[in-house]
PDB file of C-alpha atoms in Angstrom:
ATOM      1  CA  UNK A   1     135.183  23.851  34.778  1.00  0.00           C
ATOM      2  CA  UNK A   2     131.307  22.697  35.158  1.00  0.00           C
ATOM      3  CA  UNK A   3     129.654  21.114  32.040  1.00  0.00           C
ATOM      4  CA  UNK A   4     126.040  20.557  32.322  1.00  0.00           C
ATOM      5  CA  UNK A   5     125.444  18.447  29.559  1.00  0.00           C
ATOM      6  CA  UNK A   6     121.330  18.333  28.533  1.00  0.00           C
ATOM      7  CA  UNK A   7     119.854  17.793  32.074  1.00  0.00           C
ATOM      8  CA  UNK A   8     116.164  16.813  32.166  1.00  0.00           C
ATOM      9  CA  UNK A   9     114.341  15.859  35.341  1.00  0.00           C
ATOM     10  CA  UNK A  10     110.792  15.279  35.532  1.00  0.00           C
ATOM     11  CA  UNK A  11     108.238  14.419  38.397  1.00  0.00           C
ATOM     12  CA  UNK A  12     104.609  12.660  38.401  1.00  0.00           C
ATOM     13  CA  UNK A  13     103.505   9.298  36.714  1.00  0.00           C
ATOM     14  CA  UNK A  14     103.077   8.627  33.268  1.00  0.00           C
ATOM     15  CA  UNK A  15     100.232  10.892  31.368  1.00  0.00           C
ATOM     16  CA  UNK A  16     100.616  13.620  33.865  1.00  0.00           C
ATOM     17  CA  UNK A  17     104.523  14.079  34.322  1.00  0.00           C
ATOM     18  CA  UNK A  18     105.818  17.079  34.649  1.00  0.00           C
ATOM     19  CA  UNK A  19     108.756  18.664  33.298  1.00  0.00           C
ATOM     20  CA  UNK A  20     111.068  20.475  36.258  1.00  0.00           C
ATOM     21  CA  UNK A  21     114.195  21.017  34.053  1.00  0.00           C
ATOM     22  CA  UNK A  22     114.362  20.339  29.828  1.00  0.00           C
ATOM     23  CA  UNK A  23     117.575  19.270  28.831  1.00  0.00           C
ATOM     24  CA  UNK A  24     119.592  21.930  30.299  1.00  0.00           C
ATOM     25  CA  UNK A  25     123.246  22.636  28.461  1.00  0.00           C
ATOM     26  CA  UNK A  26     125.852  25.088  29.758  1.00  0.00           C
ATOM     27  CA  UNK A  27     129.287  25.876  30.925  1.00  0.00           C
ATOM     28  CA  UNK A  28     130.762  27.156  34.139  1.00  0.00           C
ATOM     29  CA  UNK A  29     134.045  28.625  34.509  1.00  0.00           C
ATOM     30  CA  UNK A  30     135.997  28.447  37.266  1.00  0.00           C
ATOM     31  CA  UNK A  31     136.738  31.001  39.827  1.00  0.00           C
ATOM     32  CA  UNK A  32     133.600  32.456  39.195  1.00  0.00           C
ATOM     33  CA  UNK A  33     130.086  33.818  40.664  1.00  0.00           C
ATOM     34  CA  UNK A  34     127.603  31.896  38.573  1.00  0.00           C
ATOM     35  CA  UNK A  35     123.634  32.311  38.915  1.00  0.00           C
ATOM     36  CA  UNK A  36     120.526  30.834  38.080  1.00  0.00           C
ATOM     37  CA  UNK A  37     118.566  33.446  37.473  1.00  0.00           C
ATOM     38  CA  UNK A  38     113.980  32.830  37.855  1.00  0.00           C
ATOM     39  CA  UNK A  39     110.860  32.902  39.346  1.00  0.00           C
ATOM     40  CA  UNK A  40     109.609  30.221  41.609  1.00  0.00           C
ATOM     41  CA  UNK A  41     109.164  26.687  39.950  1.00  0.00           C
ATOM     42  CA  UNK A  42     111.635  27.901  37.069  1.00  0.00           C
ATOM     43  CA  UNK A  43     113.479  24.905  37.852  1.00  0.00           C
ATOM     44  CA  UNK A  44     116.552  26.828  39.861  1.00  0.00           C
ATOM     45  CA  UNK A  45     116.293  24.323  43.138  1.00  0.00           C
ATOM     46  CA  UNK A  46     115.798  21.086  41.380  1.00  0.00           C
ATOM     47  CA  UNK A  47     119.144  21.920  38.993  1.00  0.00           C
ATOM     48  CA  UNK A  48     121.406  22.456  41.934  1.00  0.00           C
ATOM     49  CA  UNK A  49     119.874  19.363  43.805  1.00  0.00           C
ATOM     50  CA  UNK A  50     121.415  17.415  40.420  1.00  0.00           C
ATOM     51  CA  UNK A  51     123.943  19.199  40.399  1.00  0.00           C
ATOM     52  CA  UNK A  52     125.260  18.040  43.823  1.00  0.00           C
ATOM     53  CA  UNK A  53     123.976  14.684  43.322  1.00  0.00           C
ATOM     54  CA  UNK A  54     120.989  14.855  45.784  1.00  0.00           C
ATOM     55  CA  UNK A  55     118.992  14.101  42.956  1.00  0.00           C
ATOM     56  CA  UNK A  56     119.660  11.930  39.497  1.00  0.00           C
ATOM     57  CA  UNK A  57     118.519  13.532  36.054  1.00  0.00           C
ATOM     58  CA  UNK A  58     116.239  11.229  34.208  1.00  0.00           C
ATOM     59  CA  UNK A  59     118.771  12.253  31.755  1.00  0.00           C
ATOM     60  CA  UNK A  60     121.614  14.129  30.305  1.00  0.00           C
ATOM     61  CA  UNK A  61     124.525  14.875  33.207  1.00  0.00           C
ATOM     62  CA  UNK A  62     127.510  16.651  34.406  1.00  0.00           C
ATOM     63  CA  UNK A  63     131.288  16.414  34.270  1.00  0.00           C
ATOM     64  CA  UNK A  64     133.389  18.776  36.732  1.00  0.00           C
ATOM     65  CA  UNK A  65     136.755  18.613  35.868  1.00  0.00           C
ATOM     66  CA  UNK A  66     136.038  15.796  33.373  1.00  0.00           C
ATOM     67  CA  UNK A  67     134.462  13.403  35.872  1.00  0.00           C
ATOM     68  CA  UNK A  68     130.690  12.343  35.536  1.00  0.00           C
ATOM     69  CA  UNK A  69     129.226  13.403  38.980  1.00  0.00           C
ATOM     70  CA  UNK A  70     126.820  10.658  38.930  1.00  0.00           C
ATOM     71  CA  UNK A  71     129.525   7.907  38.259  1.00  0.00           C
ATOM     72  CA  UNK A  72     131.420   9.198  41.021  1.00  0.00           C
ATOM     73  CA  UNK A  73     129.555  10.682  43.696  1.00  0.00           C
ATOM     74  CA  UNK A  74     131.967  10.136  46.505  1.00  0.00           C
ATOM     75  CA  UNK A  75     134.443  12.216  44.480  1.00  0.00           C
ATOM     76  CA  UNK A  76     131.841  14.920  44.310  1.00  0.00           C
ATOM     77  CA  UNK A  77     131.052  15.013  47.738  1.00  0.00           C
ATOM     78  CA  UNK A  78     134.878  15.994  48.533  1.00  0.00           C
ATOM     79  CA  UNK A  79     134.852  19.127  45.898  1.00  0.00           C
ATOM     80  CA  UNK A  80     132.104  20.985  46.762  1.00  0.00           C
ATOM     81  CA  UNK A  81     129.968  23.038  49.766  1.00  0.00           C
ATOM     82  CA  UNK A  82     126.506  23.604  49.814  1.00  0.00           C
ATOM     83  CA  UNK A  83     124.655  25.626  51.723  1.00  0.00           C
ATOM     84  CA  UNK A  84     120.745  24.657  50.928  1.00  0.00           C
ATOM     85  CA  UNK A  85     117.454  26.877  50.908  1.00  0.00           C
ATOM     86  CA  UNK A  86     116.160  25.173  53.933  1.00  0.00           C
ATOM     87  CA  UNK A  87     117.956  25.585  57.664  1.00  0.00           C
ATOM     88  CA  UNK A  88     118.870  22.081  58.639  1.00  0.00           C
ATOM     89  CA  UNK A  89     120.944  23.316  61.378  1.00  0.00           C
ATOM     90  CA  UNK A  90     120.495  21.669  65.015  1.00  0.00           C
ATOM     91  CA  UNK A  91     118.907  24.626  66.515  1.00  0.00           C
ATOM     92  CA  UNK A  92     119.156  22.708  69.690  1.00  0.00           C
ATOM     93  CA  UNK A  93     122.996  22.852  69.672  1.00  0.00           C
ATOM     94  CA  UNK A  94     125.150  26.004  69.904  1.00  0.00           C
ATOM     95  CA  UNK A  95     126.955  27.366  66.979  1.00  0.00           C
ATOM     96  CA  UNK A  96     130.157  26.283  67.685  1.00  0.00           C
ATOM     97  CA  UNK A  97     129.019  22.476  68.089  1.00  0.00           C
ATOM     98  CA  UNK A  98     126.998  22.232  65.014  1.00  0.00           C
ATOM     99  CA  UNK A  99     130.356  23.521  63.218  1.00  0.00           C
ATOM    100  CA  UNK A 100     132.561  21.136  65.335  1.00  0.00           C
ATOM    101  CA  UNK A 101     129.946  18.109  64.835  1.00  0.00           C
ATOM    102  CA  UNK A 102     130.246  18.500  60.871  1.00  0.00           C
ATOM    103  CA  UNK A 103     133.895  18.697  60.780  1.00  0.00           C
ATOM    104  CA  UNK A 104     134.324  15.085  62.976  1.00  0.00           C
ATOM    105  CA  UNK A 105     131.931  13.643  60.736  1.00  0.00           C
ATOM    106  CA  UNK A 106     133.648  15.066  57.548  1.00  0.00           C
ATOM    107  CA  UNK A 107     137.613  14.796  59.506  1.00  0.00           C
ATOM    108  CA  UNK A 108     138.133  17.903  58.860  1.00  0.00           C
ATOM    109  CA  UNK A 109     141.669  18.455  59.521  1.00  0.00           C
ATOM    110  CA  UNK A 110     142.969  21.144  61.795  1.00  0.00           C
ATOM    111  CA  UNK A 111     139.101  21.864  62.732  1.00  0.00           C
ATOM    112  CA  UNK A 112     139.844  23.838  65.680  1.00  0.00           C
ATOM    113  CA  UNK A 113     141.764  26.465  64.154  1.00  0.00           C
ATOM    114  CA  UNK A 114     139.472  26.487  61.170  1.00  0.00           C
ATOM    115  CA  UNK A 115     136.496  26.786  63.065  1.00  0.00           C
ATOM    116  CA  UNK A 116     137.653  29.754  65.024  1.00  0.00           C
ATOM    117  CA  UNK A 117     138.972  30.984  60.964  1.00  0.00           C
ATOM    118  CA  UNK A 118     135.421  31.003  59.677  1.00  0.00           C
ATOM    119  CA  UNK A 119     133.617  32.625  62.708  1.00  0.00           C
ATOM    120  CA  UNK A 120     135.825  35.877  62.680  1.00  0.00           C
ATOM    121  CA  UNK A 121     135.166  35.728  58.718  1.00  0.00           C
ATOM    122  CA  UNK A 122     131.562  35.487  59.550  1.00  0.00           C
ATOM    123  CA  UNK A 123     131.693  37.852  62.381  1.00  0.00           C
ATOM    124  CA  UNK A 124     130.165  35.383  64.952  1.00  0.00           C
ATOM    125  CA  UNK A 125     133.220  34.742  66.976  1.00  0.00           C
ATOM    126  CA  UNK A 126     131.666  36.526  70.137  1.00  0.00           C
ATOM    127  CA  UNK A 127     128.045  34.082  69.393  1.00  0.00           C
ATOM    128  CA  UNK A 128     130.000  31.121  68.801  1.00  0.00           C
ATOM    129  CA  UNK A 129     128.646  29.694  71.902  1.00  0.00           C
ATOM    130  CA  UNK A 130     124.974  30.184  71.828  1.00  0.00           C
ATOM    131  CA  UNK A 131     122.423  27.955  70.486  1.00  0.00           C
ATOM    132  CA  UNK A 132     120.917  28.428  67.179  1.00  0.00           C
ATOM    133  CA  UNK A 133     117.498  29.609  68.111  1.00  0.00           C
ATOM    134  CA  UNK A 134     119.072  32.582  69.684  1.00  0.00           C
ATOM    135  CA  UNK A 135     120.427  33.426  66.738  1.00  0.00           C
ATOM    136  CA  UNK A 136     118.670  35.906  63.915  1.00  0.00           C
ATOM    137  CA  UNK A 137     117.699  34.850  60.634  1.00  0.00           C
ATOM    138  CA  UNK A 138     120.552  36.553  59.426  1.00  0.00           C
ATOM    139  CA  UNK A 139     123.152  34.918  61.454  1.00  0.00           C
ATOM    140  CA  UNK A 140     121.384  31.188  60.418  1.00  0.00           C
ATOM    141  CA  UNK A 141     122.373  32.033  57.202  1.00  0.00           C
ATOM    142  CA  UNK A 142     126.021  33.121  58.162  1.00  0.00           C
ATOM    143  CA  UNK A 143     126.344  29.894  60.275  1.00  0.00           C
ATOM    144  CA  UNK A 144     124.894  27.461  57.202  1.00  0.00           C
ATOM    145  CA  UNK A 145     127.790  29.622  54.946  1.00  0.00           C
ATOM    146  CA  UNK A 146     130.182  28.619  57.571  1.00  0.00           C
ATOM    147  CA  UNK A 147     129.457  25.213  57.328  1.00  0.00           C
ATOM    148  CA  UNK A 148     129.809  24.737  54.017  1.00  0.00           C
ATOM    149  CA  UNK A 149     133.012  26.666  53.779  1.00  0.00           C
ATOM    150  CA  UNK A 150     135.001  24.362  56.902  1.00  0.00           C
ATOM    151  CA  UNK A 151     135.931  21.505  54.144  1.00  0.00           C
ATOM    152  CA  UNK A 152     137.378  24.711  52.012  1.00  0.00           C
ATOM    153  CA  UNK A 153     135.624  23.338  49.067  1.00  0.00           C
ATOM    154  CA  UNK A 154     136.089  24.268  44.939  1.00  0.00           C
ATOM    155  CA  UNK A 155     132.563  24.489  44.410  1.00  0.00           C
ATOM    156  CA  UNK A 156     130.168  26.216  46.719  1.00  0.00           C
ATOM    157  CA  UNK A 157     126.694  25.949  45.909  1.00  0.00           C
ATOM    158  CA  UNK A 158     124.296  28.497  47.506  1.00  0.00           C
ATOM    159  CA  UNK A 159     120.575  27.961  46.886  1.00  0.00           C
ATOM    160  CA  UNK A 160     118.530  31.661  47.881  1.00  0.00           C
ATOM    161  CA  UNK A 161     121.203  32.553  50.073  1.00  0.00           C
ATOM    162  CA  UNK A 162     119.346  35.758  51.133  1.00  0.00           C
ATOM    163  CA  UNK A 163     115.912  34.472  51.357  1.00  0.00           C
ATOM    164  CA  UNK A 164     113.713  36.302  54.302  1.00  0.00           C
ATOM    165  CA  UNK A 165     116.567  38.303  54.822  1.00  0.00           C
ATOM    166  CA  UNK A 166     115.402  42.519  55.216  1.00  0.00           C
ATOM    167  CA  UNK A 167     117.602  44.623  52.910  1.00  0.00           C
ATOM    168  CA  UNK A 168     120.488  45.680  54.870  1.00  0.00           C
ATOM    169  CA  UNK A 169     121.197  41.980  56.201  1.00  0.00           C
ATOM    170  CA  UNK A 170     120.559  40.789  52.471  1.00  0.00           C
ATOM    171  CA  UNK A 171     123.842  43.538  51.745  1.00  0.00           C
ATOM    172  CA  UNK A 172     125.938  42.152  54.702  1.00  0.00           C
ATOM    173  CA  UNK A 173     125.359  38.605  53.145  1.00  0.00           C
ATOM    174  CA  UNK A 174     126.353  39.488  49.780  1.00  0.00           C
ATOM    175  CA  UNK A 175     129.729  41.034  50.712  1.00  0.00           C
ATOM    176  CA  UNK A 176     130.312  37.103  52.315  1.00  0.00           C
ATOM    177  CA  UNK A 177     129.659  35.758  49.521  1.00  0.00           C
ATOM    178  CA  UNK A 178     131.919  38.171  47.266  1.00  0.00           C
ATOM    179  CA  UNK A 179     134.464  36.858  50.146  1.00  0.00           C
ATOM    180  CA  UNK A 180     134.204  33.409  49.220  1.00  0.00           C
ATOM    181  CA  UNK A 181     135.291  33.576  46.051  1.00  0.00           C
ATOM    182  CA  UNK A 182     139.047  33.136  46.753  1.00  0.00           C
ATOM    183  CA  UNK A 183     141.900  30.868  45.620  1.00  0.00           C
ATOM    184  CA  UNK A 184     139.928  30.192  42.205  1.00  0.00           C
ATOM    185  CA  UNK A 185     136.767  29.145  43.918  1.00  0.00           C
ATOM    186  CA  UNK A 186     133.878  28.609  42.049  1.00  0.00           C
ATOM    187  CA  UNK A 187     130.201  29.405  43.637  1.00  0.00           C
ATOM    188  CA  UNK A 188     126.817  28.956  41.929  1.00  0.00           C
ATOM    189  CA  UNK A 189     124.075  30.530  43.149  1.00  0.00           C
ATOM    190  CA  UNK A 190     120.044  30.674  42.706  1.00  0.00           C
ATOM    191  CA  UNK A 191     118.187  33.652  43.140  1.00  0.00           C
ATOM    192  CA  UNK A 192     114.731  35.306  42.040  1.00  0.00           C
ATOM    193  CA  UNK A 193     116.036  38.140  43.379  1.00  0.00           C
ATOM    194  CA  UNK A 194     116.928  40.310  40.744  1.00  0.00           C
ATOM    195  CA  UNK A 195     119.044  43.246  42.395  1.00  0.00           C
ATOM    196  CA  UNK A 196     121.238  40.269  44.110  1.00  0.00           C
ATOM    197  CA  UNK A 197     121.994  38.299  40.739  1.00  0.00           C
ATOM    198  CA  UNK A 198     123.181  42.052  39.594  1.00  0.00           C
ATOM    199  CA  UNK A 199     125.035  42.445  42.648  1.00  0.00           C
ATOM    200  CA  UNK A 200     126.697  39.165  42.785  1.00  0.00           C
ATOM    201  CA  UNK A 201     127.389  37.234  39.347  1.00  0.00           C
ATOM    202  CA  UNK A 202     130.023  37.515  37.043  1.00  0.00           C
ATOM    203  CA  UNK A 203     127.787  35.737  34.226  1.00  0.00           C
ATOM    204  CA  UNK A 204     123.990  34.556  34.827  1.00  0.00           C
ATOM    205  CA  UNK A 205     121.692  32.162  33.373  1.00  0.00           C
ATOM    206  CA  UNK A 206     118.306  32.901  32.878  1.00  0.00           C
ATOM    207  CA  UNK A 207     115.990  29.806  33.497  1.00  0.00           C
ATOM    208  CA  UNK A 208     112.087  29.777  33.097  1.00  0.00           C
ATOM    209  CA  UNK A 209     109.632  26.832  32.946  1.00  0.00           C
ATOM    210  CA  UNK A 210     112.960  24.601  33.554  1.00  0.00           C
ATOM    211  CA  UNK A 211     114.569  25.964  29.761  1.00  0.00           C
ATOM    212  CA  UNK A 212     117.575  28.205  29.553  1.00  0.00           C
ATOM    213  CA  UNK A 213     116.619  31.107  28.357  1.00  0.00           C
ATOM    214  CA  UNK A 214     119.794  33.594  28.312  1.00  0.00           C
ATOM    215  CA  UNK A 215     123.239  33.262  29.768  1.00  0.00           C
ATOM    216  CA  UNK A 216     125.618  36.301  29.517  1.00  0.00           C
ATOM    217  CA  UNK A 217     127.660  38.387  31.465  1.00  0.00           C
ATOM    218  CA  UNK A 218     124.694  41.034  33.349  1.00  0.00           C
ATOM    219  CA  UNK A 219     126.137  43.903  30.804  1.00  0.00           C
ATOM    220  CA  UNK A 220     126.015  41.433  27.766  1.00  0.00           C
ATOM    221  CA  UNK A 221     122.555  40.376  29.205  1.00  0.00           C
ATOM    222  CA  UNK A 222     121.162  44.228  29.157  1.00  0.00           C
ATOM    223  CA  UNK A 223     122.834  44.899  25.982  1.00  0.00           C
ATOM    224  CA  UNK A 224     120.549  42.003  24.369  1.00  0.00           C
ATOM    225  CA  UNK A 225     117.668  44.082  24.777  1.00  0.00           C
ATOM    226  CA  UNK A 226     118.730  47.897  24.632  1.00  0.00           C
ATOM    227  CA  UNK A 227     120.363  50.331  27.516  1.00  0.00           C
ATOM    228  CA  UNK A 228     117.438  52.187  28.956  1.00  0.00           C
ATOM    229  CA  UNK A 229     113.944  51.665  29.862  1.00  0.00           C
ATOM    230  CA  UNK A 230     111.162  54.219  29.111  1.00  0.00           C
ATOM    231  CA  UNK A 231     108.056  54.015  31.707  1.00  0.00           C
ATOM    232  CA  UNK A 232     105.092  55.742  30.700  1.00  0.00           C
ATOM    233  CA  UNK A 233     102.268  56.092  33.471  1.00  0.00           C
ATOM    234  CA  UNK A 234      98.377  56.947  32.170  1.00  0.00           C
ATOM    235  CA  UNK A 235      95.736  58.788  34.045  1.00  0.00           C
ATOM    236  CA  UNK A 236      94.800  55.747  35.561  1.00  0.00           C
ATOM    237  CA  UNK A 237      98.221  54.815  37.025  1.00  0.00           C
ATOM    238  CA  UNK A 238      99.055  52.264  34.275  1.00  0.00           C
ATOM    239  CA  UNK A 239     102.270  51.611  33.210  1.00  0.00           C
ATOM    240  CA  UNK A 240     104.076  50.535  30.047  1.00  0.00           C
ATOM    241  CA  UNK A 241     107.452  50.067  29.049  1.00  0.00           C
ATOM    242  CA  UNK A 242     109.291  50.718  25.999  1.00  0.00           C
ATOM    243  CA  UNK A 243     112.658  49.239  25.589  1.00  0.00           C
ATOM    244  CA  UNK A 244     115.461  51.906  23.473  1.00  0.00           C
ATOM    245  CA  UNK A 245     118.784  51.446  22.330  1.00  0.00           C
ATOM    246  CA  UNK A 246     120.372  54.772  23.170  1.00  0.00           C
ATOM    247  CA  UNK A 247     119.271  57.393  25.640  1.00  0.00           C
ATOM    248  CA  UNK A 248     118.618  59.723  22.157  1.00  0.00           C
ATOM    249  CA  UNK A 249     115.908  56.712  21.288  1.00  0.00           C
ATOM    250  CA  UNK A 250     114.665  56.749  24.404  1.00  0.00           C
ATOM    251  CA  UNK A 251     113.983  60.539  24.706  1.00  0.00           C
ATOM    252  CA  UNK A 252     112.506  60.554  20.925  1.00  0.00           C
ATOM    253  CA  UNK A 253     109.835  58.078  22.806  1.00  0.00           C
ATOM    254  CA  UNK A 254     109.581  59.589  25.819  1.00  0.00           C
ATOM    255  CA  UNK A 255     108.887  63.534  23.856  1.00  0.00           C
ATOM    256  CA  UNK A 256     106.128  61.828  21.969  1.00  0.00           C
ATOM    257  CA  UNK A 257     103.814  60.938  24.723  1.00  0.00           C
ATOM    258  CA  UNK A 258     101.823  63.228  26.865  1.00  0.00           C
ATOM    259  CA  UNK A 259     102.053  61.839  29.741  1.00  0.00           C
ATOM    260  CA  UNK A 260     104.091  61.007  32.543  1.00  0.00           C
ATOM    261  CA  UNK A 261     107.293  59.423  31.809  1.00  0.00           C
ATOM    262  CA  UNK A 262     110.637  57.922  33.567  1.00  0.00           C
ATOM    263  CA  UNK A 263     114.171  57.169  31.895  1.00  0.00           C
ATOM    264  CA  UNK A 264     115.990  54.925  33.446  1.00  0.00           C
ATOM    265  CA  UNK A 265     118.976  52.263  32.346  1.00  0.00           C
ATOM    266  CA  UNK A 266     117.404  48.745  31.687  1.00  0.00           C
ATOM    267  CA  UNK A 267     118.166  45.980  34.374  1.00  0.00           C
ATOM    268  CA  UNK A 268     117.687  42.126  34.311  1.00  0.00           C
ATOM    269  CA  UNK A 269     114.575  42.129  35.089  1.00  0.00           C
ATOM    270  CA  UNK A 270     113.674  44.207  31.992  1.00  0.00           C
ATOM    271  CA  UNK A 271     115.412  41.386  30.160  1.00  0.00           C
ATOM    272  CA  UNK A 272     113.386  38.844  31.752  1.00  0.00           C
ATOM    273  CA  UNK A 273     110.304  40.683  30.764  1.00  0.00           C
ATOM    274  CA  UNK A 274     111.629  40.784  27.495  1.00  0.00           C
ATOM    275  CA  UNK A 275     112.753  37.300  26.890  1.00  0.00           C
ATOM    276  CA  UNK A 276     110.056  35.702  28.892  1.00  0.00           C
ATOM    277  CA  UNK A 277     106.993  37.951  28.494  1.00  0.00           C
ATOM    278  CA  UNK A 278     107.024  36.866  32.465  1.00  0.00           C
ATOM    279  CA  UNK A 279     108.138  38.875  35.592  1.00  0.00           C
ATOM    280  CA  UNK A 280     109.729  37.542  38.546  1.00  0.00           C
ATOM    281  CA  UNK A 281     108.126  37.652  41.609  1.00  0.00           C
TER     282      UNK A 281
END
């Protein structure tokens, strides 16, 4: 289990500080897909950089499995993965020897056969041997999932794991990551993305402006705000939304506007409009 235990981070001097996360507070269950849910500069990035000890809080912190991850980062360093939104790969080196270089400096035991493991899982066992930047965008992700998986750890932490990826790839990647979660392993996840949060997590928190917002299952989430979504669409192309609780609401609405008008269950992004007044772009 993952307590996060009023985080606050802030950047900038004194008088014009600002605040990147306000005393954050949750729980994380094991064994499960857990996201952080926002828009850009919600605070998503800067939480999981605390939370794997890249970065201290200015205060609050975080126990997993009753230790203080900032009193022992050593400890933390052994439990979890991480597979971060930039590509630090050595895109001079093949596949195979950026995987082989981070298991000698990690001593990863039985690192051949591991290695060889995790490239058939990731479907780059005929690739293995050529150099990054002959690899696609999609298969730099795969290889920086790879990575983090060779020290089998209990916590993986994947920060936009489908960023710049087109649709289909962004698919392929997701079924990976449904993959991962094996054994009881626990993997946290940001995303602005809100079809892939939908996709992927088992429960979701909802950050904006660096302040939890919401954090449900997705159904318990929707169910917050109502089940379906009515669009209506003027003679100028503008939409507005009206949020029912039952499809009977929603057609009551929808038969007392002439105009044109779409039905459709509410997602998460309705209930970040809703909670936030904000969308997510």
């Amino acid at each position: 289990m993952i307590e996060i235990i009023e985080l606050s981070k802030h950047y900038g001097p004194p008088g014009k500080r600002i605040t990147a996360v306000d005393k954050l507070s949750f729980t994380i269950e094991s064994g499960i897909i857990f996201g952080l849910l926002g828009p850009n500069g919600a605070g998503k990035t800067t939480t999981i950089k605390m939370l794997t000890a890249v970065s201290r809080p200015d205060s609050g912190t975080c126990l997993i499995d009753g230790f203080d991850i900032f009193k022992k980062p050593l400890e933390l360093k052994e439990r979890i993965g991480v597979v971060p939104q930039e590509n630090n790969l050595d895109r001079e080196l093949t596949a195979y020897e950026n995987l082989k270089i981070y298991a000698m400096l990690h001593r990863v035991e039985n690192a051949e056969a591991k290695i060889g493991q995790i490239f058939s899982q990731m479907g780059l066992s005929d690739r293995q041997d050529l150099i990054v930047t002959k690899y696609s965008g999609g298969m730099q992700r795969r290889l920086l999932l790879a990575r983090a998986l060779l020290r089998e750890p209990a916590v993986l932490f994947l920060d936009e794991p489908s960023i710049g990826l087109d649709p289909q790839i962004r698919r392929q990647m997701w079924d990976i990551i449904r993959e991962t979660k094996t054994s009881g392993r626990t993997v946290i996840i940001t995303t602005h993305y809100i079809e892939e949060a939908e996709a992927l997590c088992d429960r979701i928190a909802i950050l904006s402006k660096g302040r939890l917002i919401a954090l449900d299952t997705p159904a318990g989430l929707k169910a917050r705000i109502g089940g379906y979504a009515v669009e209506f669409m003027d003679v100028n192309g503008k939409i507005s939304r009206f949020i029912a609780a039952s499809k009977d609401e929603a057609h009551d609405r929808a038969r007392s506007c002439n105009c044109s008008v779409t039905i459709r269950p509410s997602n998460l992004e309705d209930v970040f409009i809703e909670l936030t007044g904000e969308r997510i772009e």
